[in-house]
mmCIF file of C-alpha atoms in Angstrom:
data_model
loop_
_atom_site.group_PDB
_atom_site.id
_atom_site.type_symbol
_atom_site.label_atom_id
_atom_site.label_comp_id
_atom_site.label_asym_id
_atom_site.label_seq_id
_atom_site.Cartn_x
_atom_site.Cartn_y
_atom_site.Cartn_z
ATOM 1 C CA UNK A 1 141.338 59.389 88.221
ATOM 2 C CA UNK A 2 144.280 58.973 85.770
ATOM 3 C CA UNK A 3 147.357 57.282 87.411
ATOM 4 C CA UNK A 4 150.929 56.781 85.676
ATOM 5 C CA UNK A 5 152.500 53.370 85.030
ATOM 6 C CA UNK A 6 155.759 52.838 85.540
ATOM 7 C CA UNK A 7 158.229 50.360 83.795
ATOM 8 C CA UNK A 8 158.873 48.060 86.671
ATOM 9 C CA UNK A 9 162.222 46.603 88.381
ATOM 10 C CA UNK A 10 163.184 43.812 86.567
ATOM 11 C CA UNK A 11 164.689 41.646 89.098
ATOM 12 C CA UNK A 12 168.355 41.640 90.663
ATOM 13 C CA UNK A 13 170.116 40.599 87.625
ATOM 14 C CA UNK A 14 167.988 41.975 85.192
ATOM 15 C CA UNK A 15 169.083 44.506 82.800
ATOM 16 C CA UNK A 16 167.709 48.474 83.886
ATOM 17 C CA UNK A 17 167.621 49.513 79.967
ATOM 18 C CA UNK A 18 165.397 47.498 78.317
ATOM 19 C CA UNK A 19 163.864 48.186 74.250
ATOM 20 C CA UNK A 20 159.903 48.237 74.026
ATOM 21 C CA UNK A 21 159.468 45.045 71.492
ATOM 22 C CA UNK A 22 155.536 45.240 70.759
ATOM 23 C CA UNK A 23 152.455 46.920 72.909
ATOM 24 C CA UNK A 24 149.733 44.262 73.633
ATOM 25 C CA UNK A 25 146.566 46.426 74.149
ATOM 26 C CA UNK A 26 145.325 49.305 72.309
ATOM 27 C CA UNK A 27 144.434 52.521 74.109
ATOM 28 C CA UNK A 28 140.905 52.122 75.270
ATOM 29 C CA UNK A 29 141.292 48.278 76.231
ATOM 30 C CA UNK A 30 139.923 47.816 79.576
ATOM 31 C CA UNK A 31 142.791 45.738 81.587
ATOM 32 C CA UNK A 32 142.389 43.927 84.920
ATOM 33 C CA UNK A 33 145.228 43.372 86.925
ATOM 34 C CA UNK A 34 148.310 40.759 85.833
ATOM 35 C CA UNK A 35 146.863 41.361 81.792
ATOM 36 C CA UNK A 36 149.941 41.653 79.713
ATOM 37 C CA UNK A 37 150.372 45.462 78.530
ATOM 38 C CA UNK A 38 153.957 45.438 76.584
ATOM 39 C CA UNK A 39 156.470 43.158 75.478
ATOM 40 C CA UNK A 40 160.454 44.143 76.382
ATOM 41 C CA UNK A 41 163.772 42.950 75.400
ATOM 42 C CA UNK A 42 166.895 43.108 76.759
ATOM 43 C CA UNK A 43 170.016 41.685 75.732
ATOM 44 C CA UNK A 44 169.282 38.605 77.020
ATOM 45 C CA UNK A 45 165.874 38.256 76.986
ATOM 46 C CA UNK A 46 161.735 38.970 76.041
ATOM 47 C CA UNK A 47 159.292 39.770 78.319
ATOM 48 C CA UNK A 48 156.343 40.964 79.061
ATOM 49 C CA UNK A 49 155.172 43.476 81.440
ATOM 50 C CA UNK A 50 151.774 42.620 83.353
ATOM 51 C CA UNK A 51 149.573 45.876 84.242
ATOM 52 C CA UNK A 52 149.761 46.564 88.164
ATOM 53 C CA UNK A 53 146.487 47.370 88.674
ATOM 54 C CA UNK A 54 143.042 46.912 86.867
ATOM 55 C CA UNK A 55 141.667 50.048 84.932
ATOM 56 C CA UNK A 56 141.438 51.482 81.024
ATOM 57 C CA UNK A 57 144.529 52.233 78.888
ATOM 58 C CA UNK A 58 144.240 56.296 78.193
ATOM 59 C CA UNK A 59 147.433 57.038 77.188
ATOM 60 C CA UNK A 60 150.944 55.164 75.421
ATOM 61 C CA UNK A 61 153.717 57.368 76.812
ATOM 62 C CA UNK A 62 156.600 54.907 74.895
ATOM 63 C CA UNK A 63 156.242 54.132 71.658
ATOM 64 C CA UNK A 64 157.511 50.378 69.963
ATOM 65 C CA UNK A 65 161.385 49.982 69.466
ATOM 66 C CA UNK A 66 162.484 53.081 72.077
ATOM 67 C CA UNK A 67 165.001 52.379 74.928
ATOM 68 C CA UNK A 68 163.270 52.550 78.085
ATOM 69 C CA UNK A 69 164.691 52.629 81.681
ATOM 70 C CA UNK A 70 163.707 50.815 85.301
ATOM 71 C CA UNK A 71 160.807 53.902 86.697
ATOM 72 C CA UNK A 72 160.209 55.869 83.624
ATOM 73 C CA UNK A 73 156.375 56.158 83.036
ATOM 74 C CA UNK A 74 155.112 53.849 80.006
ATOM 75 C CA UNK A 75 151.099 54.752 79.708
ATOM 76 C CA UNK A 76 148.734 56.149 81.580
ATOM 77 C CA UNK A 77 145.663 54.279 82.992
ATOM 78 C CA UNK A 78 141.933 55.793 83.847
ATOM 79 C CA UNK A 79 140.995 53.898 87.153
#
């Protein structure tokens, strides 16, 4: 079963636009849950976003350098 990612909520103060700095995995990489999937910036700071779930990377849907927002889907996982 494929299931969407989503960019997660930052936190209260956290920015909701946020720039996709570097992806971590390659599609095909078998993740468990909490592995690091992307790198972000925002204007104040780099993260990076953990993987909610455990499964296999099928699809990038944002590609590195593009403006992302809070909910908008960033890959696709096999699970």
């Amino acid at each position: 079963m494929n299931v969407d990612i989503t960019l997660p909520d930052l936190g209260d103060d956290a920015e909701h636009t946020v720039t996709v700095s570097s992806w971590m995995v390659e599609v095909g990489s078998q993740l468990a849950e909490g592995d690091d999937l992307l790198e972000i910036t925002t204007d104040k700071a780099a993260f990076c976003v953990p993987a909610p779930q455990a499964g296999t990377l099928k699809e990038c849907r944002v590609q590195e350098d593009q403006v992302i927002e809070v909910g908008d889907v960033i890959c696709t996982f096999e699970v």
